[in-house]
Short mmCIF file of C-alpha atoms and ligand atoms in Angstrom, two decimals:
data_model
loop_
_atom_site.label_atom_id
_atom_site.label_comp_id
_atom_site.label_asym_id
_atom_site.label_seq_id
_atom_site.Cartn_x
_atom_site.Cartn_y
_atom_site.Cartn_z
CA UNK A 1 0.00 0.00 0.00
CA UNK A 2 1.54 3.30 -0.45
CA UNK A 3 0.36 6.48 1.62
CA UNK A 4 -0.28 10.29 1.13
CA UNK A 5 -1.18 12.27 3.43
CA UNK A 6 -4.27 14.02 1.75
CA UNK A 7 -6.88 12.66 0.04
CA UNK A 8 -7.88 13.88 -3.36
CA UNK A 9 -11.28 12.74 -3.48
CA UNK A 10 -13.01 14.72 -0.82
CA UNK A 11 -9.95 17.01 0.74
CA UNK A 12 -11.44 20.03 -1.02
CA UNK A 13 -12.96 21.70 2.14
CA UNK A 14 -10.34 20.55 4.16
CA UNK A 15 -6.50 23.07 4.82
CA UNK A 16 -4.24 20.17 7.22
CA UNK A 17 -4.01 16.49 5.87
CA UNK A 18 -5.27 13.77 7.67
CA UNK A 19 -3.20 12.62 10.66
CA UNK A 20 -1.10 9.59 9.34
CA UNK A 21 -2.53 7.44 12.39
CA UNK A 22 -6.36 8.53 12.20
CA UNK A 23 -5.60 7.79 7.73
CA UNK A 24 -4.83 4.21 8.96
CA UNK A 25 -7.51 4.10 11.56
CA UNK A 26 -10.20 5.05 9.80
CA UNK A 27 -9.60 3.05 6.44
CA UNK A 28 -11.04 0.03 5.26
CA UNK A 29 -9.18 -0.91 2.01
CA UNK A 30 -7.23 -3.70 4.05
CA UNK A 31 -10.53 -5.70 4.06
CA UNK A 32 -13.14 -4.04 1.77
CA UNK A 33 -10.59 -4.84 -1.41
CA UNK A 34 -12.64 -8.40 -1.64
CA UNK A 35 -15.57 -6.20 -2.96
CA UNK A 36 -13.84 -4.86 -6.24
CA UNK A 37 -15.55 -6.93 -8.10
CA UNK A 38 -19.01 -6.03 -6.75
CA UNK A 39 -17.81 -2.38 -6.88
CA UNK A 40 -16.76 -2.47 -10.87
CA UNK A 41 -20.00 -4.38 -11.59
CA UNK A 42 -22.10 -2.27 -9.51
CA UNK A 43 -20.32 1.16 -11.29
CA UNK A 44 -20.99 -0.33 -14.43
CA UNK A 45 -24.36 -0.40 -13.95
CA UNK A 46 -24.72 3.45 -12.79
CA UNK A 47 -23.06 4.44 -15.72
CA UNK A 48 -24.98 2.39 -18.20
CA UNK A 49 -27.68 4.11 -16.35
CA UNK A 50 -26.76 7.51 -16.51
CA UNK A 51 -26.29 6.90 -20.45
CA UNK A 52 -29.91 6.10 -20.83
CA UNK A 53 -31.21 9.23 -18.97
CA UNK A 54 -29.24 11.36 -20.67
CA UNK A 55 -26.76 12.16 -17.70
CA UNK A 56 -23.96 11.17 -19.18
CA UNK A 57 -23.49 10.78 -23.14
CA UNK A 58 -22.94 7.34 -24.30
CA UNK A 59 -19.38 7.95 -25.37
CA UNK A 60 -19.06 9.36 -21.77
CA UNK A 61 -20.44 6.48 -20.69
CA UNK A 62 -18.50 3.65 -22.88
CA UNK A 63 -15.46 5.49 -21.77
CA UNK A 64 -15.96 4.59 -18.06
CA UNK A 65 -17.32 1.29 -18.35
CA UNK A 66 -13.94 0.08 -20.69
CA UNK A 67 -12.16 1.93 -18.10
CA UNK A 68 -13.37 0.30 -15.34
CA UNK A 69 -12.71 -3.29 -17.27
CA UNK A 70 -9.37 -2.63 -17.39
CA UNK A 71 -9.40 -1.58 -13.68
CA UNK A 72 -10.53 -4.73 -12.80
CA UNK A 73 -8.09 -6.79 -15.01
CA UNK A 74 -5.52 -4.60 -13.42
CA UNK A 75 -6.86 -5.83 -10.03
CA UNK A 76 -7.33 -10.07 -10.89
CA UNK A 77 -3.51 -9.49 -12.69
CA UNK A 78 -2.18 -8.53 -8.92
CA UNK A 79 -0.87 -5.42 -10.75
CA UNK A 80 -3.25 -2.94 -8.69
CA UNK A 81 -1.62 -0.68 -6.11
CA UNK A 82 -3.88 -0.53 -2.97
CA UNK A 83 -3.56 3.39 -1.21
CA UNK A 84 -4.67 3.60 2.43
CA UNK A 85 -4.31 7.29 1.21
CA UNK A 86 -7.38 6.61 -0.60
CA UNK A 87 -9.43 4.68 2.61
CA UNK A 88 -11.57 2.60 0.59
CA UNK A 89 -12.29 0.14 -2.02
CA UNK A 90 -14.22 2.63 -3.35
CA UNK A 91 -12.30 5.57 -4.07
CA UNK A 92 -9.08 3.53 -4.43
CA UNK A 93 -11.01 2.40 -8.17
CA UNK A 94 -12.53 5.62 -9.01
CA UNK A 95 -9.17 7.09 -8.93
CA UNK A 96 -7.10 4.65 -10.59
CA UNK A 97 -10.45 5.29 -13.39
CA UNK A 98 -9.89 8.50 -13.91
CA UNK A 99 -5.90 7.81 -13.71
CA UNK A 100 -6.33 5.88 -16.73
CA UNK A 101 -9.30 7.41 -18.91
CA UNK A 102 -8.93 11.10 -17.78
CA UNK A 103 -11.79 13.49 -16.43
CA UNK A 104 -14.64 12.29 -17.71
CA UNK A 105 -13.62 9.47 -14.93
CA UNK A 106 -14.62 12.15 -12.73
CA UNK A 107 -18.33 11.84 -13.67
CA UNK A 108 -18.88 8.36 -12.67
CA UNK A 109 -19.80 9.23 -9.06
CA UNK A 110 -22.53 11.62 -10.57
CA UNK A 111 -25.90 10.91 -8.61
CA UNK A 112 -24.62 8.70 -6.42
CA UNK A 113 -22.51 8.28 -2.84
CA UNK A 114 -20.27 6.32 -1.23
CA UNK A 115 -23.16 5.53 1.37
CA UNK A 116 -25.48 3.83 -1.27
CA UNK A 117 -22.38 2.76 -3.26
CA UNK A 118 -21.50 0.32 -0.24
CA UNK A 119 -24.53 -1.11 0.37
CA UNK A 120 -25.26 -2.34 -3.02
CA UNK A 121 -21.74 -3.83 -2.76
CA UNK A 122 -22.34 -5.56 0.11
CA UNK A 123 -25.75 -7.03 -1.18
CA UNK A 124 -24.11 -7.93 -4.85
CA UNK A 125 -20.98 -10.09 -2.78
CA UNK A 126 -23.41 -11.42 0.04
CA UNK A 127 -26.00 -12.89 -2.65
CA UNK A 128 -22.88 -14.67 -4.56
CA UNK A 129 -21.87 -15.77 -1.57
CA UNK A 130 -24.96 -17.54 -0.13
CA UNK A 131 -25.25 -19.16 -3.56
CA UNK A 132 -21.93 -20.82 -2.71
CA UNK A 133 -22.89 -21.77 0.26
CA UNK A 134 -25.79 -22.95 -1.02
CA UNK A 135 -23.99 -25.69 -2.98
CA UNK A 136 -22.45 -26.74 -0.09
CA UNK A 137 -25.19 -27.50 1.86
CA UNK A 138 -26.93 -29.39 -0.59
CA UNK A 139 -23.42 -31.30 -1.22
CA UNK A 140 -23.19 -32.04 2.72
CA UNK A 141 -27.16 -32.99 2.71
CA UNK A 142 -26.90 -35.35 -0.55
CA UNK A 143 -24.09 -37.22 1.77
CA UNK A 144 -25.96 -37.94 4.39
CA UNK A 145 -29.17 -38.87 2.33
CA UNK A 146 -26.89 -41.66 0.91
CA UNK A 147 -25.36 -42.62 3.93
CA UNK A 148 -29.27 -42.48 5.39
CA UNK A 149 -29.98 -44.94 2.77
CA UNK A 150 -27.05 -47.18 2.61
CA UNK A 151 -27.37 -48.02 6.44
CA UNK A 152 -31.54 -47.74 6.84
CA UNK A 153 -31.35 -51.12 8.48
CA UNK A 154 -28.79 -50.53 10.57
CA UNK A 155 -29.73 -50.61 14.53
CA UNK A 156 -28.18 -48.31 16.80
CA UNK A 157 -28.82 -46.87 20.25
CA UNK A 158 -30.91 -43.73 20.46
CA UNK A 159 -30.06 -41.71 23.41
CA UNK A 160 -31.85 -39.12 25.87
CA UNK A 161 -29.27 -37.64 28.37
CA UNK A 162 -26.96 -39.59 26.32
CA UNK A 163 -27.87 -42.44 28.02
CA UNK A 164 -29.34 -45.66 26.18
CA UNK A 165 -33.36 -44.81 25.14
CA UNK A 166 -34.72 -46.81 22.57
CA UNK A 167 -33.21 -48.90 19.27
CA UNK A 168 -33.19 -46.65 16.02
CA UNK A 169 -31.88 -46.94 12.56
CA UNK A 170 -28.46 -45.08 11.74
CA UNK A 171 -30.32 -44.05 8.67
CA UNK A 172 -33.09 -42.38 10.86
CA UNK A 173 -30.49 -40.65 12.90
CA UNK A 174 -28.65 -39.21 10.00
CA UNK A 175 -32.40 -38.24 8.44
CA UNK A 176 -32.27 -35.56 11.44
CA UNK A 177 -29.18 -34.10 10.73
CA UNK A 178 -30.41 -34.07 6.80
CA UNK A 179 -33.67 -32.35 8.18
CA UNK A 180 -32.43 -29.91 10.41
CA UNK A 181 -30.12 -29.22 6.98
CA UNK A 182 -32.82 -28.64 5.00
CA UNK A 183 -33.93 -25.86 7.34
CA UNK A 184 -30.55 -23.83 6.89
CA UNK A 185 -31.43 -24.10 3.74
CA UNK A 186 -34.57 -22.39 3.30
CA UNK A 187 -34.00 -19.90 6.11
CA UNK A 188 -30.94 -18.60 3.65
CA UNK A 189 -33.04 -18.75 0.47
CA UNK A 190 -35.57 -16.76 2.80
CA UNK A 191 -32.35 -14.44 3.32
CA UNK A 192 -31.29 -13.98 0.33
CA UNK A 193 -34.52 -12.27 -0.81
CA UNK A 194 -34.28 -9.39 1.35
CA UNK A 195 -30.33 -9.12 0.55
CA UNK A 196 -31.30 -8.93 -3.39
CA UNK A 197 -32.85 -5.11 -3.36
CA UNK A 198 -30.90 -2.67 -4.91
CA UNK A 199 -30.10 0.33 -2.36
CA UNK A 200 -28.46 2.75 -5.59
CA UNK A 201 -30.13 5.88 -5.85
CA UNK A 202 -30.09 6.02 -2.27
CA UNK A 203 -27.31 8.32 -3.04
CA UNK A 204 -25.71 9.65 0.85
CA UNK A 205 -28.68 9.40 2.75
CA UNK A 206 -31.68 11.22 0.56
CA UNK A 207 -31.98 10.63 -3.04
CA UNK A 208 -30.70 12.53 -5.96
CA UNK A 209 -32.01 15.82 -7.91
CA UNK A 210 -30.70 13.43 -11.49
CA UNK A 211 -33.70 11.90 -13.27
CA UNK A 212 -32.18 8.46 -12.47
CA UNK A 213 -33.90 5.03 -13.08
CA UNK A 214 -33.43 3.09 -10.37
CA UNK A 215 -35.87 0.37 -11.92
CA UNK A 216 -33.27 0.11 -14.76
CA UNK A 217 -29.88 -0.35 -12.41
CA UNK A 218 -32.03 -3.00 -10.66
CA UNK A 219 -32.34 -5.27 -13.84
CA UNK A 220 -28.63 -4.78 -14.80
CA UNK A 221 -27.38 -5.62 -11.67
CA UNK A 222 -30.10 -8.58 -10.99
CA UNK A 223 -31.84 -7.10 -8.19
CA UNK A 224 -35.51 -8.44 -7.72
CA UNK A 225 -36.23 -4.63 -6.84
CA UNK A 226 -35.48 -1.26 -5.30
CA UNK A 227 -35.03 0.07 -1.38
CA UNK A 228 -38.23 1.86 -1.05
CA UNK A 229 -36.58 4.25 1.54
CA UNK A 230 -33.14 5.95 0.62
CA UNK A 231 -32.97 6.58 4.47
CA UNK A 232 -33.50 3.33 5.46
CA UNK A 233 -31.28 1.63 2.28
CA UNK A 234 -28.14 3.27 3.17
CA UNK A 235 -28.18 2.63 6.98
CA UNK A 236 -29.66 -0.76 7.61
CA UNK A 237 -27.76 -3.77 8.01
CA UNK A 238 -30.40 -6.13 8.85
CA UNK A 239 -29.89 -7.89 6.19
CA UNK A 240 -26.42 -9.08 7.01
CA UNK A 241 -27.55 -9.95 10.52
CA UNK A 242 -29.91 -11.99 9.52
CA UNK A 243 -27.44 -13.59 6.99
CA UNK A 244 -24.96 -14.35 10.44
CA UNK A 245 -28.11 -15.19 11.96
CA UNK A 246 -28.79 -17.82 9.58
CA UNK A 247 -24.78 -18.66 9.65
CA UNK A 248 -25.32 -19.54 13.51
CA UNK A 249 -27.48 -21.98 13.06
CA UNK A 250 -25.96 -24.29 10.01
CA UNK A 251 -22.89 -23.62 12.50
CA UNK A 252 -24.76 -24.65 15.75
CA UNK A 253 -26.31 -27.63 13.44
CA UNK A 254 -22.82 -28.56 12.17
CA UNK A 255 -21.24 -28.21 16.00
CA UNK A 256 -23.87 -30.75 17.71
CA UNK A 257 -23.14 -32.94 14.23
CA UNK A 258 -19.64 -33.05 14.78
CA UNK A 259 -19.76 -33.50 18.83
CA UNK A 260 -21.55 -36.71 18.17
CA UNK A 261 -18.73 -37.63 15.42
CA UNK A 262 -16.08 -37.21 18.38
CA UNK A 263 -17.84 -39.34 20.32
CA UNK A 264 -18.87 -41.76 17.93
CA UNK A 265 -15.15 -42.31 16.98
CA UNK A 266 -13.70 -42.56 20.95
CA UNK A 267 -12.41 -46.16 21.64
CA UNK A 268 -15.28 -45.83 24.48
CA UNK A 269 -18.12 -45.50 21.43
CA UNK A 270 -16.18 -47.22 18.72
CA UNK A 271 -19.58 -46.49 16.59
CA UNK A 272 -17.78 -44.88 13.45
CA UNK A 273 -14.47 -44.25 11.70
CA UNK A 274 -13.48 -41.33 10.03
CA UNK A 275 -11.25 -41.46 7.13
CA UNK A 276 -7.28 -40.76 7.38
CA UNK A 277 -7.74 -37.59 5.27
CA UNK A 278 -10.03 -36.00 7.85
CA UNK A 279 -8.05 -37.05 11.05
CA UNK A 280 -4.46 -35.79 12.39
CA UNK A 281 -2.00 -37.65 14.41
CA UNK A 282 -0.05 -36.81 17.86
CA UNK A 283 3.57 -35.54 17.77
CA UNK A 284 3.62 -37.57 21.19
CA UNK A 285 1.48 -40.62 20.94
CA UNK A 286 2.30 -42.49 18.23
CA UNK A 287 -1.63 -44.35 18.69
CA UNK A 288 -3.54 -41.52 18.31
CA UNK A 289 -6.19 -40.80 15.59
CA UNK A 290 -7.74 -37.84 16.18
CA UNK A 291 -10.85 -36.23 14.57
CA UNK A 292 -9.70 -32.79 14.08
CA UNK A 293 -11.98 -31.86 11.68
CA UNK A 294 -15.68 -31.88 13.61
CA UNK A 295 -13.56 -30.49 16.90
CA UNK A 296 -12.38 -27.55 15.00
CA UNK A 297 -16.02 -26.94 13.28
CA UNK A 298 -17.19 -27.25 16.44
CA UNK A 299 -14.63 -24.69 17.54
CA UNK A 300 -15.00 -22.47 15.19
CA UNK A 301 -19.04 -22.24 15.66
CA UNK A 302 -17.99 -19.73 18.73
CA UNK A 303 -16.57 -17.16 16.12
CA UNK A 304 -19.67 -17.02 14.04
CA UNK A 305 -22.00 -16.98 17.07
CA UNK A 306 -19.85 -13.95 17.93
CA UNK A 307 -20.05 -12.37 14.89
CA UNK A 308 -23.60 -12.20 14.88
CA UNK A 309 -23.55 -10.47 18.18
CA UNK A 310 -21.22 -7.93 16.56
CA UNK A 311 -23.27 -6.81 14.35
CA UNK A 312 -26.32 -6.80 16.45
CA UNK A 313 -24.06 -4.44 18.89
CA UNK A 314 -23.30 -2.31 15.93
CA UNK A 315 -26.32 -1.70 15.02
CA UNK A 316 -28.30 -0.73 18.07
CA UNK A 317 -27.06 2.96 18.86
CA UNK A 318 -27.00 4.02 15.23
CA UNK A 319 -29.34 7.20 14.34
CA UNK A 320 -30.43 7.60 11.08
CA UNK A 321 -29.05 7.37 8.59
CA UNK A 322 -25.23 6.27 7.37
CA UNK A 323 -22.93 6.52 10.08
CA UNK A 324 -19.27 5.28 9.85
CA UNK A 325 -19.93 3.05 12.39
CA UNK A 326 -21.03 0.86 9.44
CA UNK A 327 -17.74 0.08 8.26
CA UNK A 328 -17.04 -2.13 10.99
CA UNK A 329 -19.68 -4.33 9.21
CA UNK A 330 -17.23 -6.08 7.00
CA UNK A 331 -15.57 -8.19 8.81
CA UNK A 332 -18.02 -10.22 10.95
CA UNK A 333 -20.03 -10.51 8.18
CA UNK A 334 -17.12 -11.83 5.64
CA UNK A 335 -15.62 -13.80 8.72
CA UNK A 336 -19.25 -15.74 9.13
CA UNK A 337 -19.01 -16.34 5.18
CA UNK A 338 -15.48 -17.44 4.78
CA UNK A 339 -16.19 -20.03 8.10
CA UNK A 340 -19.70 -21.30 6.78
CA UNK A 341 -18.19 -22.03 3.53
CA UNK A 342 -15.15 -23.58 5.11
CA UNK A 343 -17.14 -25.77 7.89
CA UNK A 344 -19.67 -27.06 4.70
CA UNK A 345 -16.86 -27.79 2.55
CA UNK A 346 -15.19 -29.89 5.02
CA UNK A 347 -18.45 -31.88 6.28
CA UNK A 348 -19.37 -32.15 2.71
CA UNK A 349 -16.06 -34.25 1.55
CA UNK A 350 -15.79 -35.50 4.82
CA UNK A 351 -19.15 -37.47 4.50
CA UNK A 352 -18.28 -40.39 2.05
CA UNK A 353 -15.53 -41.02 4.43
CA UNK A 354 -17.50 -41.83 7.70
CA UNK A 355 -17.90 -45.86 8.04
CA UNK A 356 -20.24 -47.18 10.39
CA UNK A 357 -19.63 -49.92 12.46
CA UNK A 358 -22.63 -52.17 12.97
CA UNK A 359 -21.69 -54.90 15.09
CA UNK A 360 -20.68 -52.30 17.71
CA UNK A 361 -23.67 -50.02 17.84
CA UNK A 362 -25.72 -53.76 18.18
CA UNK A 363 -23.39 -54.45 20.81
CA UNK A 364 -24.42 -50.99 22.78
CA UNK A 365 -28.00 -51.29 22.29
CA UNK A 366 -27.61 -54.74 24.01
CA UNK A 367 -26.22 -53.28 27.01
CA UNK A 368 -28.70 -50.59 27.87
CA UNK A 369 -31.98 -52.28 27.84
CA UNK A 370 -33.04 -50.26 24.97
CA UNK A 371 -35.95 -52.58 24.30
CA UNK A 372 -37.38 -52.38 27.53
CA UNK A 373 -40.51 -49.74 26.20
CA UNK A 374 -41.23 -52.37 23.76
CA UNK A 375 -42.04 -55.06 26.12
CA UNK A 376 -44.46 -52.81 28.03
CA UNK A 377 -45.76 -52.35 24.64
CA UNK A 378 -46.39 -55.71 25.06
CA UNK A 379 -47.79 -56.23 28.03
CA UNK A 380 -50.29 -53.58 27.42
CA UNK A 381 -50.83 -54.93 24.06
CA UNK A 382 -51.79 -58.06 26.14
CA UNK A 383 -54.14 -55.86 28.54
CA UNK A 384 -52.13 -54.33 30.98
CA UNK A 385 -52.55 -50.95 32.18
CA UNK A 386 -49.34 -48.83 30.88
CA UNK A 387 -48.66 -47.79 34.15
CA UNK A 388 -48.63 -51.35 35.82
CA UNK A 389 -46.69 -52.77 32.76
CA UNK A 390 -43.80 -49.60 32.93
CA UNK A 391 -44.09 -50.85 36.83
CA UNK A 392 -43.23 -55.10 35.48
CA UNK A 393 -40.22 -54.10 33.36
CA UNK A 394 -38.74 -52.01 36.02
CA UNK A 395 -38.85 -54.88 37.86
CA UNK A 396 -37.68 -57.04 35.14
CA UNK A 397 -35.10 -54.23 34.01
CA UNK A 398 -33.60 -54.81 37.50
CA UNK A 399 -33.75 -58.39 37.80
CA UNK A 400 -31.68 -58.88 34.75
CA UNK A 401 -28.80 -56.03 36.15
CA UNK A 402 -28.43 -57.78 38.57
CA UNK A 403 -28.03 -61.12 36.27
CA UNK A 404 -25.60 -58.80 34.05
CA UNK A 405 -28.17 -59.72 30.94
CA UNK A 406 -30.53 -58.08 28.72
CA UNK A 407 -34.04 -58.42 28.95
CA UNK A 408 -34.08 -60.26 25.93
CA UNK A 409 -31.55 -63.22 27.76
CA UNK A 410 -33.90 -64.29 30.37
CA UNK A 411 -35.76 -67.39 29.83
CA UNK A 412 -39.38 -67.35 29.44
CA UNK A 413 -40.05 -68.98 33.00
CA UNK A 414 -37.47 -66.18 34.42
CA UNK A 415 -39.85 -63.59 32.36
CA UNK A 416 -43.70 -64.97 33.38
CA UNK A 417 -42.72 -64.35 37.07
CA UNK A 418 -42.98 -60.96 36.72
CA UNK A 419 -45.93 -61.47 34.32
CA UNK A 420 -48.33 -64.17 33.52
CA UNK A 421 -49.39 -62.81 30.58
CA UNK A 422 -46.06 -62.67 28.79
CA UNK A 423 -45.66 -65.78 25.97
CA UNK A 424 -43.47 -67.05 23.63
CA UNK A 425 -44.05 -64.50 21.43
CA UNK A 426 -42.60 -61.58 23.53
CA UNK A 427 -38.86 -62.28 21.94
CA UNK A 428 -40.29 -60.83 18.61
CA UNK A 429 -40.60 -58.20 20.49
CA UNK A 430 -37.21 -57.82 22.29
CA UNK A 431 -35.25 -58.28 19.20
CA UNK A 432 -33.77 -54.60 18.10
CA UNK A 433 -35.09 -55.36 14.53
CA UNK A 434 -38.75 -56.07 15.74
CA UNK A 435 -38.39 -52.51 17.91
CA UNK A 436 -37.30 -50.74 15.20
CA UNK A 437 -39.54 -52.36 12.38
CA UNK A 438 -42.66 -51.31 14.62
CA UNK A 439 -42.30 -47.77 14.91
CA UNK A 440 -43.67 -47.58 11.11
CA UNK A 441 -45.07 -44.40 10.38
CA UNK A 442 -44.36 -40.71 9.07
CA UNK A 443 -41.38 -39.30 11.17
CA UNK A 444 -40.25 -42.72 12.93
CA UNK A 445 -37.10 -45.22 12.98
CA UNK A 446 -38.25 -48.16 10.63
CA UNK A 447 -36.11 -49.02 7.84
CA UNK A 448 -39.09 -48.79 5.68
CA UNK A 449 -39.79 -45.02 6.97
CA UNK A 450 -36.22 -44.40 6.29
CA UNK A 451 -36.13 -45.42 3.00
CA UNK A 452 -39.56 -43.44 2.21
CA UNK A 453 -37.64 -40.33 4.03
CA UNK A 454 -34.77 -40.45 2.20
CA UNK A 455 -36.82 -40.58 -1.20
CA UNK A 456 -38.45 -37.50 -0.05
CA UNK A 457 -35.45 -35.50 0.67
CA UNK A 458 -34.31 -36.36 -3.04
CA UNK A 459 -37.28 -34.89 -4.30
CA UNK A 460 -36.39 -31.58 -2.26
CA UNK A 461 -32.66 -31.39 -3.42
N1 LIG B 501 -15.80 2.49 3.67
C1 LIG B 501 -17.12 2.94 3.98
C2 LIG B 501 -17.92 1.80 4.61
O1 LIG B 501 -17.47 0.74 4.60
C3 LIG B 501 -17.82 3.39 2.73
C4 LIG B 501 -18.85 4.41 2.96
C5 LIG B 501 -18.23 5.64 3.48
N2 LIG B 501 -19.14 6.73 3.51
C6 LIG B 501 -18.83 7.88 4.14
N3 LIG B 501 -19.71 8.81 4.08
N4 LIG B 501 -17.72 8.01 4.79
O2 LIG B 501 -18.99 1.99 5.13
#
């Protein structure tokens, strides 16, 4: 970057130059250069615009726009000198413009203000952005589908207070994770909406005397239509909360996902393994296999929780309408971006690589008594009160602790003493495949509901 000490876009009122520190302070080029391409686009746009009211004169007009194309090949050829002189992203390209095509350069900015300028940048980069994401999540979500489907038979403890509950299907367990997914999903399609409105014309905080069409820089620019309220489309950021809002939640999502993947993969679990690629080893212990990659999503989830309260604090004081405090919007917001995409990119191509042990999770459901609702099922099935029967398997539940069995080990002379009414046929009942197989309909474990579920969620992708 190379500083001067007085700043030729707007030092016209001012007689000392900016002190050197406060010209570093207040600057945002370090960070706000990732919107040149938003900003070129976006200037494009206006000019195009100011052509067809007869602001500018088409030659005026072609002038700038080639102008600004070569600004912005200037800037992807790593040939573009970034001024903290020059504060901005903004004013660092309208110079180097008129640098290069001369005063007419100067008339770009016609109609128009930094204030409204930003915000439209923000909106073009933040819409791009959730598209990426986007792609993502639907990557991460066809993953689990197929690892729904491939293991839909596959019995495995469900847990309340992470203790043993009730049998389910690994399929139906990754079917939550899919649907919770699917939520993100839609809440940032729901986003995007209000991010794609085109604040231009805004101008610094109350329109513009120029016979602009706003209607017009909408279309160029994509925008499914115009802020309604220059006060209100220069100063709101609502829209980007409500983007790290959304960012919380695929990272809260992705956290509880990957705390269950750490667990899942301790020697204590032993329900999963997840590919080399994804773990790291220990400098010290030559054993270890550790699964760095949910720990650190999970880690990172703190970050983007914080930088939705960041932006929430920045907001509240603000007065209408632009206020500098504004600038400090950038970097929560592109922080909660660049980790969202990160965190979904990893999950995504970390999916195919989770293996699931069966004959372990079998093992586990064996030792918790998991089946133990099913055989009150039973007994009330067989015309017992539900209270008396939850009452006969607590007994039986602590009969067989005692043994060190399951319910499903006792013999059936061992079982009718706490029951008369229990037959033969209660085993069909105690196996984990009978459990899960009865829970049959919309929303539960069977393998058959899983594989109707997962059919569904194709449909939706
Ligand atoms: N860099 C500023 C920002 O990020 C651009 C807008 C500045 N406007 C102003 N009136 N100083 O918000």
């Amino acid at each position: 970057m190379t500083e001067s000490s007085t700043n030729q876009l707007w030092g016209g009122r001012f007689n000392q130059p900016t002190d050197a520190f406060v010209q570093e302070f207040t600057a945002s080029v370090q960070f706000d250069q990732r919107l040149y391409a938003y900003d070129i686009q976006g200037s494009i746009a206006h000019a195009t615009m100011l052509a067809k009211v007869g602001v500018l004169t088409e030659e005026e007009s072609k002038t700038i726009i080639a102008g600004l194309e070569e600004v912005k090949k200037e800037i992807e050829a790593g040939e573009f000198e970034w001024s903290i002189a020059l504060e901005d992203v903004h004013m660092n390209i309208e110079k180097r413009l008129t640098d290069r095509v001369g005063d007419v350069g100067k008339k770009l900015h016609t109609g128009r203000s930094r204030n409204d300028q930003v915000a439209t940048d923000i909106r073009l980069y933040l819409r791009d952005q959730i598209d990426a994401i986007q792609i993502e999540l639907e990557r991460l979500i066809t993953g689990l589908i197929n690892l729904a489907e491939q293991e839909a038979d596959t019995v495995m403890p469900g847990f309340t207070h992470l203790q043993t509950a009730q049998p389910v299907t690994f399929g139906h367990h990754m079917m939550a994770w899919v649907e919770m997914l699917f939520r993100d999903r839609d809440r940032l399609a729901d986003c995007r909406k209000r991010v794609n409105i085109l604040p231009l014309g805004a101008a610094a905080l109350a329109g513009t005397s120029y016979p602009i069409d706003r209607h017009l820089t909408a279309e160029l620019l994509g925008f499914e239509g115009v802020a309604e309220n220059s006060l209100d489309a220069v100063s709101d950021r609502d829209f980007a909360i409500e983007f790290c809002a959304c960012s919380a939640l695929v990272m809260t999502h992705l956290s509880r996902f990957s705390e269950e993947l750490v667990l899942w993969c301790s020697q204590q679990f032993s329900f999963v393994t997840i590919g080399d690629a994804f773990c790291t080893g220990s400098s010290i212990m030559p054993q270890k296999k550790n699964p760095d990659v949910p720990e650190l999503i999970r880690g990172k989830t703190g970050r983007v929780n914080g930088n939705l309260m960041s932006l929430l604090t920045l907001m509240k004081g603000q007065p209408l309408a632009y206020n500098k405090d504004n600038q400090e919007d950038k970097e929560p917001l592109f922080d909660s971006i660049d980790t969202i995409r990160g965190s979904l990119k990893a999950f995504a191509d970390m999916a195919p690589a989770i293996t699931v042990s069966s004959e372990n999770m079998r093992e586990a459901c064996s030792k918790g008594f998991a089946t133990a609702t099913d055989l009150a099922d039973y007994l009330v099935r067989k015309g017992i009160a539900f209270r008396d029967a939850h009452e006969v398997v607590g007994n039986a539940v602590a009969t067989a602790e005692k043994q060190g069995k399951d319910i499903a080990e006792l013999s059936l002379e061992a079982l009718q003493n706490f029951s008369s009414v229990i037959d033969s046929d209660v085993y069909d009942v105690l196996t984990l495949e009978g459990a899960v197989a009865a829970r049959n309909h919309i929303g539960g474990t069977a393998p058959e509901q899983v594989r109707a579920a997962v059919k569904r969620a194709r449909a939706k992708i």
